[in-house]
CSV table of C-alpha atoms and ligand atoms in Angstrom, one decimal:
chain,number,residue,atom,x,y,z
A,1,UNK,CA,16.8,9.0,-13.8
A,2,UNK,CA,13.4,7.5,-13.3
A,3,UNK,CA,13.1,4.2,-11.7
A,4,UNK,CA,11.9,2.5,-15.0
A,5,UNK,CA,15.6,2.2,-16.0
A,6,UNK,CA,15.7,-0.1,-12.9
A,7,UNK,CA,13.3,-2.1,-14.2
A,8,UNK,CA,14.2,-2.3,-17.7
A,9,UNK,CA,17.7,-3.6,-16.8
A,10,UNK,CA,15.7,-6.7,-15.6
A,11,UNK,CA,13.9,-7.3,-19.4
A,12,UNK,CA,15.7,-10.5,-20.7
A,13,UNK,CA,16.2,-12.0,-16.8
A,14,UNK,CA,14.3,-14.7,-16.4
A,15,UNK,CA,13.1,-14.3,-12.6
A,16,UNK,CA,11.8,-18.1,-13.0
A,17,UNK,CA,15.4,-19.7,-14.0
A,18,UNK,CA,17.4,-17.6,-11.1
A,19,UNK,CA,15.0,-18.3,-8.5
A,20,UNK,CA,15.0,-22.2,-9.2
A,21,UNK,CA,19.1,-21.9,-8.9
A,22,UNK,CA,19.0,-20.6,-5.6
A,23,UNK,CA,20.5,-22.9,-2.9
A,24,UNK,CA,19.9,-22.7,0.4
A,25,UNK,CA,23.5,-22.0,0.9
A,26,UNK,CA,22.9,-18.6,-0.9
A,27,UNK,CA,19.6,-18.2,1.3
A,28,UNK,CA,21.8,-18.9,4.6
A,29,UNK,CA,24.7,-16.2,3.1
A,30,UNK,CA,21.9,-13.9,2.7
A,31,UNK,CA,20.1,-14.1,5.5
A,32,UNK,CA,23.6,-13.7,7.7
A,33,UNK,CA,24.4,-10.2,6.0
A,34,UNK,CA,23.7,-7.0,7.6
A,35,UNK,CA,22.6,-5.1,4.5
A,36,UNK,CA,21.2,-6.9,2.2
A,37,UNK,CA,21.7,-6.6,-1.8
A,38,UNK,CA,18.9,-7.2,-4.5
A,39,UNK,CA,20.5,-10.2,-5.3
A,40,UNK,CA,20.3,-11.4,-1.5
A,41,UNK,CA,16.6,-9.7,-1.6
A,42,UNK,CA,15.8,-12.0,-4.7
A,43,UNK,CA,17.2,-14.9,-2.2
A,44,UNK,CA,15.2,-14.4,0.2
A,45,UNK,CA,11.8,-14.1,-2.0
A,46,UNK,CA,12.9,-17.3,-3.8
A,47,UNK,CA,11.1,-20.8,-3.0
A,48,UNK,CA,14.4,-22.0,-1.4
A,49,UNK,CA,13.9,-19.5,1.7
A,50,UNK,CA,10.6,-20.5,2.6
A,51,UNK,CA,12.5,-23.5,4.7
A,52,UNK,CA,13.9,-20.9,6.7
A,53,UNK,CA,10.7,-18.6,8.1
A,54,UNK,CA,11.4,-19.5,11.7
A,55,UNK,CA,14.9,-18.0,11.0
A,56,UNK,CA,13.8,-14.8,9.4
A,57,UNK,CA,11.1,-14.1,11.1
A,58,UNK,CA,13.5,-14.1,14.5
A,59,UNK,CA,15.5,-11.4,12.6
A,60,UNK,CA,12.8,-9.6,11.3
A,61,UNK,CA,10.9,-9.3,14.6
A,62,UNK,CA,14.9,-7.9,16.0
A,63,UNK,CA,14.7,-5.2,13.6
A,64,UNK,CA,11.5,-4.2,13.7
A,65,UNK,CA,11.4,-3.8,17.3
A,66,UNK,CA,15.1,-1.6,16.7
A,67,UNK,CA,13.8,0.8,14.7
A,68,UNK,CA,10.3,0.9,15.4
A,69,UNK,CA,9.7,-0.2,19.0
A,70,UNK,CA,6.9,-2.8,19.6
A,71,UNK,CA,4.4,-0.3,18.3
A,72,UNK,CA,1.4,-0.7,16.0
A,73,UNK,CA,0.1,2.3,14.2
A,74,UNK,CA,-3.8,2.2,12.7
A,75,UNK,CA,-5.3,4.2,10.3
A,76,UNK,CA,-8.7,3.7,8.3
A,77,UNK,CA,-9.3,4.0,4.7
A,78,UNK,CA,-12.3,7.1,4.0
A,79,UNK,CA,-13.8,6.7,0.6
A,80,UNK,CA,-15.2,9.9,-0.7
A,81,UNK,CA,-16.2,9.1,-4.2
A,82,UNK,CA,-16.2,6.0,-6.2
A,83,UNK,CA,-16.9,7.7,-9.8
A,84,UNK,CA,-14.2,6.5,-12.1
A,85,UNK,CA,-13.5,7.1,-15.6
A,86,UNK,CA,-10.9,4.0,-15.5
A,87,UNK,CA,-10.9,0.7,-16.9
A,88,UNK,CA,-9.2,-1.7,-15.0
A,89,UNK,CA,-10.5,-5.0,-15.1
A,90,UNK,CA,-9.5,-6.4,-11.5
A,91,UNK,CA,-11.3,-3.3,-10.0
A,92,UNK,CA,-14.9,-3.2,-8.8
A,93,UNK,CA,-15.1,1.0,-9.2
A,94,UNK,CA,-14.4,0.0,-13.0
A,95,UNK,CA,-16.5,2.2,-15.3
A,96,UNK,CA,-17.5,-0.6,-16.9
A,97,UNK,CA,-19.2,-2.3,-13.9
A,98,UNK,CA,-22.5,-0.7,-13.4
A,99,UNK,CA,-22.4,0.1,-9.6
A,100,UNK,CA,-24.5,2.8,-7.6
A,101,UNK,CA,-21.9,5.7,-7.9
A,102,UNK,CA,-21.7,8.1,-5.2
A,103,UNK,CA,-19.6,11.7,-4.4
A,104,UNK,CA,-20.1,12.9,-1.1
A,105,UNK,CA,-20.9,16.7,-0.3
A,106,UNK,CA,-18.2,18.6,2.0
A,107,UNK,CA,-21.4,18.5,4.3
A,108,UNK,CA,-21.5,14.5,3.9
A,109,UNK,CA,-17.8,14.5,4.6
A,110,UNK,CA,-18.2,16.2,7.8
A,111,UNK,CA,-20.4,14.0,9.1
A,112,UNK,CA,-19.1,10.7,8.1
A,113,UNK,CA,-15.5,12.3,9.4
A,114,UNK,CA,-17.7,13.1,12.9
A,115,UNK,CA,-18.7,9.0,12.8
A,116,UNK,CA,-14.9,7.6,12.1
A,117,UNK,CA,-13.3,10.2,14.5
A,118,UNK,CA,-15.8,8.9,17.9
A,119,UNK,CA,-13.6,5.3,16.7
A,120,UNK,CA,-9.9,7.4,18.4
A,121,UNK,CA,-8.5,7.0,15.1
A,122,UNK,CA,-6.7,10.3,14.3
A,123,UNK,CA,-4.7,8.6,10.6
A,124,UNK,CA,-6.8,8.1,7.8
A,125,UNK,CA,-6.3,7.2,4.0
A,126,UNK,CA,-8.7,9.8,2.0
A,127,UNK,CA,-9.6,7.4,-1.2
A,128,UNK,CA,-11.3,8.4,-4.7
A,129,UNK,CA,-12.1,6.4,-7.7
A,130,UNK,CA,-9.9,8.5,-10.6
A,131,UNK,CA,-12.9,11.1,-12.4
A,132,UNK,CA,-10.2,13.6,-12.6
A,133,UNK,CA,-13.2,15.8,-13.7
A,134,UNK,CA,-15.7,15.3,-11.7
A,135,UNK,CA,-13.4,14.5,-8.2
A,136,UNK,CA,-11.6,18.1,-8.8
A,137,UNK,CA,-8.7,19.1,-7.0
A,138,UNK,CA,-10.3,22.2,-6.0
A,139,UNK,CA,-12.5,19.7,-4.3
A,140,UNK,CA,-10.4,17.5,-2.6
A,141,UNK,CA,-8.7,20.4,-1.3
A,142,UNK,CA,-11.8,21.6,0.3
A,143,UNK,CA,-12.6,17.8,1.6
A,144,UNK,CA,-8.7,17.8,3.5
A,145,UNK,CA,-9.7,20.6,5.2
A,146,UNK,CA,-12.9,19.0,6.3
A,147,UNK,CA,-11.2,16.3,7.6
A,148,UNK,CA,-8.2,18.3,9.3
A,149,UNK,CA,-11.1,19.2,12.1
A,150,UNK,CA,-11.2,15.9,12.8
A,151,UNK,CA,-7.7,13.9,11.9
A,152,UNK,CA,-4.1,14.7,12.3
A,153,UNK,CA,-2.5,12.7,9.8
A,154,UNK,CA,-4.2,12.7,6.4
A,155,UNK,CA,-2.9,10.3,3.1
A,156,UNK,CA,-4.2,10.5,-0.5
A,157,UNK,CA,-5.0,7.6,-2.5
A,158,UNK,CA,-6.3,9.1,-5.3
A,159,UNK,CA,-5.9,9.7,-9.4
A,160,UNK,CA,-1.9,10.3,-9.6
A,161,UNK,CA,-0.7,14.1,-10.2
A,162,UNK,CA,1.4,16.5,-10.9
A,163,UNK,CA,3.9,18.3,-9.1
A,164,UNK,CA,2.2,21.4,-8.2
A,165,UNK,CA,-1.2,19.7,-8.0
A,166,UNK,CA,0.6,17.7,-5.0
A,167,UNK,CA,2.2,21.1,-3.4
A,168,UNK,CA,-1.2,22.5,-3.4
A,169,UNK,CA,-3.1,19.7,-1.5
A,170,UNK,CA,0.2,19.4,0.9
A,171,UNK,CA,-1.0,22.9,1.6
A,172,UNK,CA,-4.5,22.3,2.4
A,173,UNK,CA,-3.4,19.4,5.1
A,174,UNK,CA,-2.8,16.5,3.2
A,175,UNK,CA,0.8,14.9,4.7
A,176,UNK,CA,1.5,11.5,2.7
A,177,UNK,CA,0.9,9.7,-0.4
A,178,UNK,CA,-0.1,5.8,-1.2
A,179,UNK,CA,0.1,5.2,-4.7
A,180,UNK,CA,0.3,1.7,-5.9
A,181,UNK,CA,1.9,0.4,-8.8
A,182,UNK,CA,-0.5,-2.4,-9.4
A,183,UNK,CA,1.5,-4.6,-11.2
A,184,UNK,CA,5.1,-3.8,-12.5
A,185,UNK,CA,5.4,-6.0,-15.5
A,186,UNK,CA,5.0,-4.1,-18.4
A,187,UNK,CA,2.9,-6.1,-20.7
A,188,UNK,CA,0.3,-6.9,-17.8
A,189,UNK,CA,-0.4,-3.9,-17.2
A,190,UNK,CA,-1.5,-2.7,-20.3
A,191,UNK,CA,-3.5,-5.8,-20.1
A,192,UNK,CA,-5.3,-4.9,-17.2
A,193,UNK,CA,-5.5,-1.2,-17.8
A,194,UNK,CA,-7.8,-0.8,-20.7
A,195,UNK,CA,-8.8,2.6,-20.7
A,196,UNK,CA,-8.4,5.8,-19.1
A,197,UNK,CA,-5.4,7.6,-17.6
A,198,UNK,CA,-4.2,4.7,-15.3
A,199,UNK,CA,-3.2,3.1,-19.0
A,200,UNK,CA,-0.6,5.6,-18.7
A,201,UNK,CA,2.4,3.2,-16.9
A,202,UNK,CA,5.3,5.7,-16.8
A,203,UNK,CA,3.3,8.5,-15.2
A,204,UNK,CA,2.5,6.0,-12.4
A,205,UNK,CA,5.5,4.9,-11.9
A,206,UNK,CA,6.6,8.2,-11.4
A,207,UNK,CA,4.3,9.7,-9.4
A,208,UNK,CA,5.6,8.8,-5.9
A,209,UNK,CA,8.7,10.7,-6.6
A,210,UNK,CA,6.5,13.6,-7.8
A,211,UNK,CA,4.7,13.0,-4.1
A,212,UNK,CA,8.4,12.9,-2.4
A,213,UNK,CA,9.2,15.8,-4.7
A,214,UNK,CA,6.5,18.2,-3.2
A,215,UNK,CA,7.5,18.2,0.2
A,216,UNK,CA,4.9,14.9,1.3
A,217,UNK,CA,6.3,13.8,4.3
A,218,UNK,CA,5.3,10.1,3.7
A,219,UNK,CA,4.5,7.7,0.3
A,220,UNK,CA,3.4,4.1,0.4
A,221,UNK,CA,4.1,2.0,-2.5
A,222,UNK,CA,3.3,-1.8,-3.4
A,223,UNK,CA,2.0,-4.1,-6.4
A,224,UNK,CA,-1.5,-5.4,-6.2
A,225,UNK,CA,-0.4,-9.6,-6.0
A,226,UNK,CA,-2.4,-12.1,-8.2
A,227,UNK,CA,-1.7,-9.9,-11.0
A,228,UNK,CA,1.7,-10.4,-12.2
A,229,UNK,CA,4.1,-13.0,-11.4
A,230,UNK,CA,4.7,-13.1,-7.7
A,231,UNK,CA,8.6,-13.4,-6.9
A,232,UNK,CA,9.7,-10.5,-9.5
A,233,UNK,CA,6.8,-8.0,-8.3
A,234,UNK,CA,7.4,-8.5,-4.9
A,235,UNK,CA,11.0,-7.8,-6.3
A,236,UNK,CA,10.3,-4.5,-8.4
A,237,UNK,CA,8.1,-3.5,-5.4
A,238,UNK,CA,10.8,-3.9,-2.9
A,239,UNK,CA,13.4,-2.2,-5.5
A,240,UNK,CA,11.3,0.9,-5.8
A,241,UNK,CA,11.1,1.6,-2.5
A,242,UNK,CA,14.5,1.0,-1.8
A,243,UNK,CA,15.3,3.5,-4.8
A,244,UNK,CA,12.2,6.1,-3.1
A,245,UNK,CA,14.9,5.7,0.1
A,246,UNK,CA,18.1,6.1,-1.9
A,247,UNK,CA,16.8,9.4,-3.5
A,248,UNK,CA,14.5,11.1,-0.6
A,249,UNK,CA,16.6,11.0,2.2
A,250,UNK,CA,13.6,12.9,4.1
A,251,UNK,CA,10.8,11.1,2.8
A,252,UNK,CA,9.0,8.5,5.1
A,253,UNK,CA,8.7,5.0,2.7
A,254,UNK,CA,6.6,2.1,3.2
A,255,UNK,CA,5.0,-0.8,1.4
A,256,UNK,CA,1.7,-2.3,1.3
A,257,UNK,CA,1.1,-6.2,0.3
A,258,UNK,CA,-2.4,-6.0,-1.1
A,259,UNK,CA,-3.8,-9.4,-2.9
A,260,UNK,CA,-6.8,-9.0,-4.5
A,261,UNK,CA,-9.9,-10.0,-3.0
A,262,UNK,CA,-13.0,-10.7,-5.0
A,263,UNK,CA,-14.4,-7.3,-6.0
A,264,UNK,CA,-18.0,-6.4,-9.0
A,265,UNK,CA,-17.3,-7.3,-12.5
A,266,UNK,CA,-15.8,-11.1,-10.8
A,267,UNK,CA,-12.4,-10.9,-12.1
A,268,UNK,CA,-10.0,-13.8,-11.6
A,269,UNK,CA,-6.5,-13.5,-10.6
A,270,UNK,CA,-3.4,-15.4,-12.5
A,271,UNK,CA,-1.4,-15.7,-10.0
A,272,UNK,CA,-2.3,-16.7,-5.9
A,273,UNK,CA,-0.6,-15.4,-3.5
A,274,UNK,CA,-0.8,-18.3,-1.0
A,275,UNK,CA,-0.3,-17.4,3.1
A,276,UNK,CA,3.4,-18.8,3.3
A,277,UNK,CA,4.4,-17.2,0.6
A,278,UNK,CA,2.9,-13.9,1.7
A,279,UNK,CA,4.7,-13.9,5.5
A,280,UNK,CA,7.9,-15.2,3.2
A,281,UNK,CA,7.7,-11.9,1.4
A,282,UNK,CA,7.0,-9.6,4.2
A,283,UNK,CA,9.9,-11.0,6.3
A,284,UNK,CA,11.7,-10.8,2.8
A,285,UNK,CA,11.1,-6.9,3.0
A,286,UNK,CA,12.0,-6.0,6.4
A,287,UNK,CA,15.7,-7.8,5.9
A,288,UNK,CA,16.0,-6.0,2.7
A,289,UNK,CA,14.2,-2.5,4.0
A,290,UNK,CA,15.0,-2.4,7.8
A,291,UNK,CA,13.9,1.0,8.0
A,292,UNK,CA,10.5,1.1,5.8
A,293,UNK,CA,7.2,0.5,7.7
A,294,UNK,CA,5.5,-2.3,6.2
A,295,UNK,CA,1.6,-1.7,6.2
A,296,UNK,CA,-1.0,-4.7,6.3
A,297,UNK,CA,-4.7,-4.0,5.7
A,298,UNK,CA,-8.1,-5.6,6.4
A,299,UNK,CA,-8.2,-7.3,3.1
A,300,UNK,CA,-6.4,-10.2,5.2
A,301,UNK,CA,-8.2,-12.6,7.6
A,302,UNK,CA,-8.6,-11.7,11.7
A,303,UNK,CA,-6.5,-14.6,12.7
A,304,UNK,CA,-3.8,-14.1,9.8
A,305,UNK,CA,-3.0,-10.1,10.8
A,306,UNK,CA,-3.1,-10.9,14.6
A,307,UNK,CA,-0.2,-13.9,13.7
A,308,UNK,CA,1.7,-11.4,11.5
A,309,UNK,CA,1.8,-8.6,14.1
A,310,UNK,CA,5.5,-9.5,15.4
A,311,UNK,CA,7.1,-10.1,11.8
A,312,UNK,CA,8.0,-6.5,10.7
A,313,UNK,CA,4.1,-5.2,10.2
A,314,UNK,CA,4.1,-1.5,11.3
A,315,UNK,CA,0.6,-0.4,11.0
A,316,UNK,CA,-2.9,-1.5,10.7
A,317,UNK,CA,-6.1,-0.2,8.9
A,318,UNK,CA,-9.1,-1.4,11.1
A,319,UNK,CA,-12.6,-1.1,11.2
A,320,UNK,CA,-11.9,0.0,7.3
A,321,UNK,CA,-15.3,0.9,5.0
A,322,UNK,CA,-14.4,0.2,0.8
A,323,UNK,CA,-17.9,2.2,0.6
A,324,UNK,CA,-18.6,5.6,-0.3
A,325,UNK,CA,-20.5,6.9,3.2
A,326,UNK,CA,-19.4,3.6,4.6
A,327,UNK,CA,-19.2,5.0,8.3
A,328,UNK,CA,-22.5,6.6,8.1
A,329,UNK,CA,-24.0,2.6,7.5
A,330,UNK,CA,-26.9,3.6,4.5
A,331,UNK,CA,-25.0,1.1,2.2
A,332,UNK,CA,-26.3,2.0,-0.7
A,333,UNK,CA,-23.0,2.5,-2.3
A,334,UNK,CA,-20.7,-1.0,-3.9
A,335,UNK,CA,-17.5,-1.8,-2.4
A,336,UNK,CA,-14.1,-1.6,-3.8
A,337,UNK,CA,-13.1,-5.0,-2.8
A,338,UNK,CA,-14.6,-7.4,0.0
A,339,UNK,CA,-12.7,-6.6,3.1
A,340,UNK,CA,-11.7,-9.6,5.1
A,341,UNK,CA,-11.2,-8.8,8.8
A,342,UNK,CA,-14.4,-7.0,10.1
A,343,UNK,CA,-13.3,-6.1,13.8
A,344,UNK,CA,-13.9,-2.5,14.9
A,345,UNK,CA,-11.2,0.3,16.1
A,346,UNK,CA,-11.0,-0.8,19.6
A,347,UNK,CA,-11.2,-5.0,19.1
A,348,UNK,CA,-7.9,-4.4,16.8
A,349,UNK,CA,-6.4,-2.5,19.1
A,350,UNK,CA,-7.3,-4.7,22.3
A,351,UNK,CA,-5.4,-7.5,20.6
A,352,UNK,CA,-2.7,-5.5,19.5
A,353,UNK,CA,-2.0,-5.0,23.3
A,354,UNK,CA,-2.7,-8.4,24.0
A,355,UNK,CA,0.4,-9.0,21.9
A,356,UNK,CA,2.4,-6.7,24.3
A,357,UNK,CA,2.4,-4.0,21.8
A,358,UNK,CA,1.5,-0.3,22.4
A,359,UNK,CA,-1.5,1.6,19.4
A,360,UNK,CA,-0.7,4.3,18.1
A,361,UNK,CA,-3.0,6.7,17.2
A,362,UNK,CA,-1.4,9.6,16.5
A,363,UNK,CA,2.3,10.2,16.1
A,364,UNK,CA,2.1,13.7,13.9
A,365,UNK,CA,0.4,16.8,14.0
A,366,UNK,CA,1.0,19.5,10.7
A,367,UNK,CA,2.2,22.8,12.3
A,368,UNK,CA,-0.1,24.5,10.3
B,1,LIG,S1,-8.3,0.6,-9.6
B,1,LIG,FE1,-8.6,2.8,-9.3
B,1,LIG,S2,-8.5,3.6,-11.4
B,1,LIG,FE2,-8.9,1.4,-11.6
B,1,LIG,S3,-11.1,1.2,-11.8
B,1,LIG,FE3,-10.5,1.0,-9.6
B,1,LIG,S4,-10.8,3.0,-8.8
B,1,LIG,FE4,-10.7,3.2,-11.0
């Protein structure tokens, strides 16, 4: 059973009418229950919790700190091509936006490896546009083991796959999987995803189970916020990785809360996203997925991450490139999206001790 028949037996609820007959009552039942249902999850996203942050974030911080110590992890995002055969209008790697595009050499990869390694960071997120053809697996299997001379812990944010296509990069190093949604209504996102294989809704959806399915020992989901409407993807979001839990019992889940930042081709969001809102739904998560680590990148302001440390955040990317040969500084390639928060390596991880918290750098090295 794929997780679409989750979503489908939401079609005629009207996310809008529930969430405006939520009491604070129900948010207060909620909020007191050990494990929380998607009903009490829905609760909590709803506009009558946000008068109870101070309470949730207390409980939030309590589990975090259970079942993940006070403990930061960081990774950096490595973009190795940005050609794309994809339409997707929010996107600034769009193949309709005329950018400089760029595919570095397994000789370039070395050496912009060499210049984010001298940072400590041992994570990092290995990123593509999706050019299925040009971006072969053949050669991001050669690029992982590249990088494996520099980096214990190697994730794949790339074109989704299949099966096999995952086994065989799990074999040349790579360990976890972030594939996001984007945005989990339906309609939208054929809307938004004009052309090209990422039109293809079902095979996205499905993909992180495909990850799970081929032995990756960690997959990140999330919806991209400002496309669709905000309670009910947070909602889906937070489903599908509770079902990714339910089903891979030995499969690390997490979630990222990306909004979209401005990004070529100027697209404008529906839906904001404001600040409140966002820490509401984070806190949201952890009570609903006490166990799934909850990543928060540098698309969000300095001052914002460093207050949202304590609140169920368990890693960080910093001193993040969205350029192809980013690290390397000739800037010659366009940027996914504007990144927000512009500290280095070591001024992220400063404050993250400053907060009484220890960095981690590395917490897994493939016995291979
Ligand atoms: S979101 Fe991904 S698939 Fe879509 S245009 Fe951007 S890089 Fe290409």
């Amino acid at each position: 059973m794929s997780f679409l028949s989750t979503i489908k037996k939401y079609d005629d609820f009207s996310f809008e009418d529930y969430a405006s007959g939520i009491t604070e009552e129900m948010v207060l039942s909620s909020l007191k229950k050990e494990e929380l249902t998607s009903k009490d999850f829905l609760n909590l996203l709803s506009p009558a919790a946000s008068k109870h942050l101070e309470a949730m974030a207390k409980k939030a911080n309590k589990l975090t700190v259970q079942h993940f110590g006070r403990t930061i992890g960081l990774y950096a995002p490595l973009y190795i091509s940005n050609y794309c055969t994809n339409h997707c209008t929010y996107c600034g790697f769009s193949v309709k936006n005329k950018i400089t595009r760029k595919q570095l050499t397994l000789e370039e990869i070395d050496t912009e490896a060499g210049q984010m390694a001298k940072t400590g960071l041992k994570h990092i997120l290995l990123l593509t546009g999706e050019a299925k053809g040009l971006t072969e697996i053949s050669y991001l299997a050669d690029a992982v083991r590249v990088l494996k001379k520099y980096f214990s812990s190697i994730a794949l944010e790339v074109f989704p796959m299949d099966e096999d296509e995952y086994i065989l990069l799990r074999d040349a190093g790579v360990d976890s999987l972030t594939i996001y949604q984007e945005v989990y209504d339906r309609d939208i996102y054929s809307q938004v995803h004009l052309s090209g294989g990422k039109a293809d809704y079902h095979y996205r959806l499905d993909t992180p189970e495909r990850g799970a399915r081929a032995g990756l020992r960690a997959v990140n989901v999330g919806t991209l916020f400002g496309l669709g409407e905000l309670i009910s993807e947070a909602f889906f979001s937070g489903l599908h990785a509770r079902y990714l839990m339910d089903k891979f019992l030995e499969t690390e889940i997490s979630l990222s809360l990306p909004r979209i930042n401005p990004a070529e081709g100027g697209f404008k969001a529906k839906y904001t996203l404001g600040d409140r809102e966002f820490v509401q739904f984070i806190l949201a998560y952890r009570l609903f997925l006490p166990k799934a680590g909850i990543n928060l990148s540098t698309r969000e302001k300095e001052e914002f991450r460093d207050n949202l440390l304590k609140l169920g955040i368990t890693k960080f990317s910093a001193g993040s490139k969205t350029t192809v040969g980013g690290y390397n500084d000739d800037g010659d390639s366009t940027e996914q999206f504007d990144t927000s928060d512009k500290r280095g390596v070591d001024e992220v991880a400063a404050m993250i001790r400053n907060q009484g918290y220890q960095v981690v750098y590395k917490d897994w090295e493939a016995m291979w």
